[in-house]
Tab-separated table of C-alpha atoms in Angstrom:
chain	number	residue	atom	x	y	z
A	1	MET	CA	-5.540	21.678	7.168
A	2	ILE	CA	-5.998	20.725	3.537
A	3	ARG	CA	-4.918	17.175	4.361
A	4	TYR	CA	-7.638	16.838	7.001
A	5	SER	CA	-10.197	18.242	4.585
A	6	ARG	CA	-9.280	15.809	1.828
A	7	ALA	CA	-9.008	12.888	4.219
A	8	SER	CA	-12.416	13.569	5.739
A	9	PHE	CA	-13.925	13.896	2.256
A	10	TYR	CA	-12.428	10.657	0.928
A	11	ILE	CA	-13.038	8.593	4.051
A	12	GLY	CA	-16.584	9.865	4.546
A	13	SER	CA	-17.644	9.530	0.933
A	14	ALA	CA	-16.089	6.066	0.583
A	15	ALA	CA	-17.839	4.891	3.754
A	16	ALA	CA	-21.179	6.304	2.608
A	17	VAL	CA	-20.952	4.751	-0.851
A	18	LEU	CA	-19.851	1.419	0.635
A	19	SER	CA	-22.784	1.490	3.069
A	20	ILE	CA	-25.232	2.164	0.248
A	21	PHE	CA	-23.693	-0.652	-1.804
A	22	LEU	CA	-23.795	-3.045	1.170
A	23	TRP	CA	-27.422	-2.167	1.884
A	24	CYS	CA	-28.370	-2.922	-1.731
A	25	MET	CA	-26.464	-6.176	-1.556
A	26	LEU	CA	-28.098	-7.060	1.777
A	27	HIS	CA	-31.585	-6.833	0.350
A	28	PHE	CA	-31.378	-7.443	-3.366
A	29	PHE	CA	-28.337	-9.699	-3.867
A	30	ASN	CA	-27.990	-11.414	-0.488
A	31	PRO	CA	-25.886	-14.568	-0.849
A	32	TYR	CA	-27.267	-15.990	2.412
A	33	THR	CA	-30.979	-15.986	1.566
A	34	ASP	CA	-33.095	-16.198	-1.546
A	35	ARG	CA	-36.143	-14.272	-0.356
A	36	PHE	CA	-36.895	-10.587	0.055
A	37	GLU	CA	-38.216	-9.473	3.440
A	38	SER	CA	-39.891	-6.095	3.170
A	39	ALA	CA	-40.033	-5.463	6.941
A	40	ALA	CA	-36.280	-5.946	7.270
A	41	ALA	CA	-35.665	-3.820	4.184
A	42	ILE	CA	-37.703	-0.939	5.586
A	43	ARG	CA	-36.063	-1.198	8.993
A	44	THR	CA	-32.541	-1.244	7.618
A	45	PHE	CA	-33.421	1.479	5.118
A	46	PHE	CA	-33.978	3.818	8.052
A	47	LEU	CA	-31.050	2.477	10.097
A	48	LEU	CA	-28.354	2.043	7.430
A	49	PHE	CA	-29.288	3.555	4.063
A	50	LEU	CA	-30.528	6.972	5.213
A	51	PRO	CA	-27.534	7.568	7.525
A	52	ALA	CA	-25.270	6.737	4.574
A	53	CYS	CA	-27.080	9.355	2.500
A	54	ALA	CA	-26.715	11.832	5.373
A	55	ALA	CA	-22.988	11.074	5.561
A	56	LEU	CA	-22.637	11.652	1.825
A	57	VAL	CA	-24.442	14.989	2.084
A	58	SER	CA	-22.242	15.819	5.068
A	59	VAL	CA	-18.984	15.434	3.159
A	60	LEU	CA	-20.330	17.243	0.107
A	61	MET	CA	-21.537	20.224	2.147
A	62	SER	CA	-18.858	20.097	4.891
A	63	ARG	CA	-21.393	19.746	7.703
A	64	LYS	CA	-19.626	17.998	10.555
A	65	TRP	CA	-22.728	17.821	12.764
A	66	LEU	CA	-24.485	15.813	10.045
A	67	MET	CA	-21.614	13.310	9.958
A	68	LEU	CA	-21.847	12.900	13.729
A	69	ALA	CA	-25.607	12.409	13.402
A	70	ALA	CA	-25.066	9.761	10.705
A	71	PHE	CA	-22.613	7.946	12.964
A	72	ILE	CA	-24.927	7.957	15.992
A	73	TRP	CA	-27.935	7.073	13.844
A	74	SER	CA	-26.299	4.050	12.203
A	75	LEU	CA	-24.350	2.824	15.223
A	76	PRO	CA	-26.860	0.297	16.690
A	77	ALA	CA	-27.487	-1.519	13.404
A	78	SER	CA	-23.806	-1.327	12.445
A	79	LEU	CA	-22.723	-2.857	15.739
A	80	TYR	CA	-25.257	-5.643	15.329
A	81	LEU	CA	-24.092	-6.441	11.807
A	82	ALA	CA	-20.419	-6.074	12.753
A	83	LEU	CA	-20.815	-9.108	15.002
A	84	THR	CA	-22.125	-11.312	12.215
A	85	PRO	CA	-19.889	-13.472	10.043
A	86	GLY	CA	-19.689	-12.524	6.409
A	87	VAL	CA	-19.466	-9.467	4.236
A	88	PHE	CA	-22.110	-7.495	6.133
A	89	ALA	CA	-19.733	-7.089	9.059
A	90	LEU	CA	-18.270	-4.267	6.951
A	91	PHE	CA	-21.121	-2.081	8.202
A	92	GLY	CA	-19.082	-1.834	11.402
A	93	ALA	CA	-16.117	-0.537	9.419
A	94	THR	CA	-18.250	2.074	7.677
A	95	SER	CA	-19.532	3.269	11.032
A	96	ILE	CA	-15.965	3.638	12.278
A	97	ALA	CA	-15.128	5.532	9.079
A	98	TYR	CA	-17.998	7.942	9.793
A	99	ILE	CA	-16.533	8.869	13.174
A	100	ILE	CA	-13.016	9.152	11.740
A	101	SER	CA	-14.318	11.460	9.031
A	102	TYR	CA	-16.103	13.525	11.678
A	103	LEU	CA	-12.900	13.805	13.728
A	104	PHE	CA	-10.971	14.948	10.653
A	105	MET	CA	-13.686	17.509	9.901
A	106	ARG	CA	-13.461	18.743	13.466
A	107	ALA	CA	-9.651	18.975	13.343
A	108	LYS	CA	-9.900	20.969	10.116
A	109	LYS	CA	-10.931	24.184	11.877
């Protein structure tokens, strides 16, 4: 049981931090464009950044329902970006890590 707890913590927190880092890179240090689009930043803030924050809170407070909510919330944007070439396809991997972390949290009980 301790292994599942540690695994869910490490996987979930790594995925959340990576998602936050990728979101910052997507809008402030994007290698594919040189302009800042505020509409896209706001949209992806709600679809990628906030679920990453929810996932981070979930692993810190051991709230499995919040991790599931973060996964479902970020899934559409993550799937879209997972099909793009480049570094931002890693959003798909972070979404998969959210569900894996949730499954480990669920197996912990």
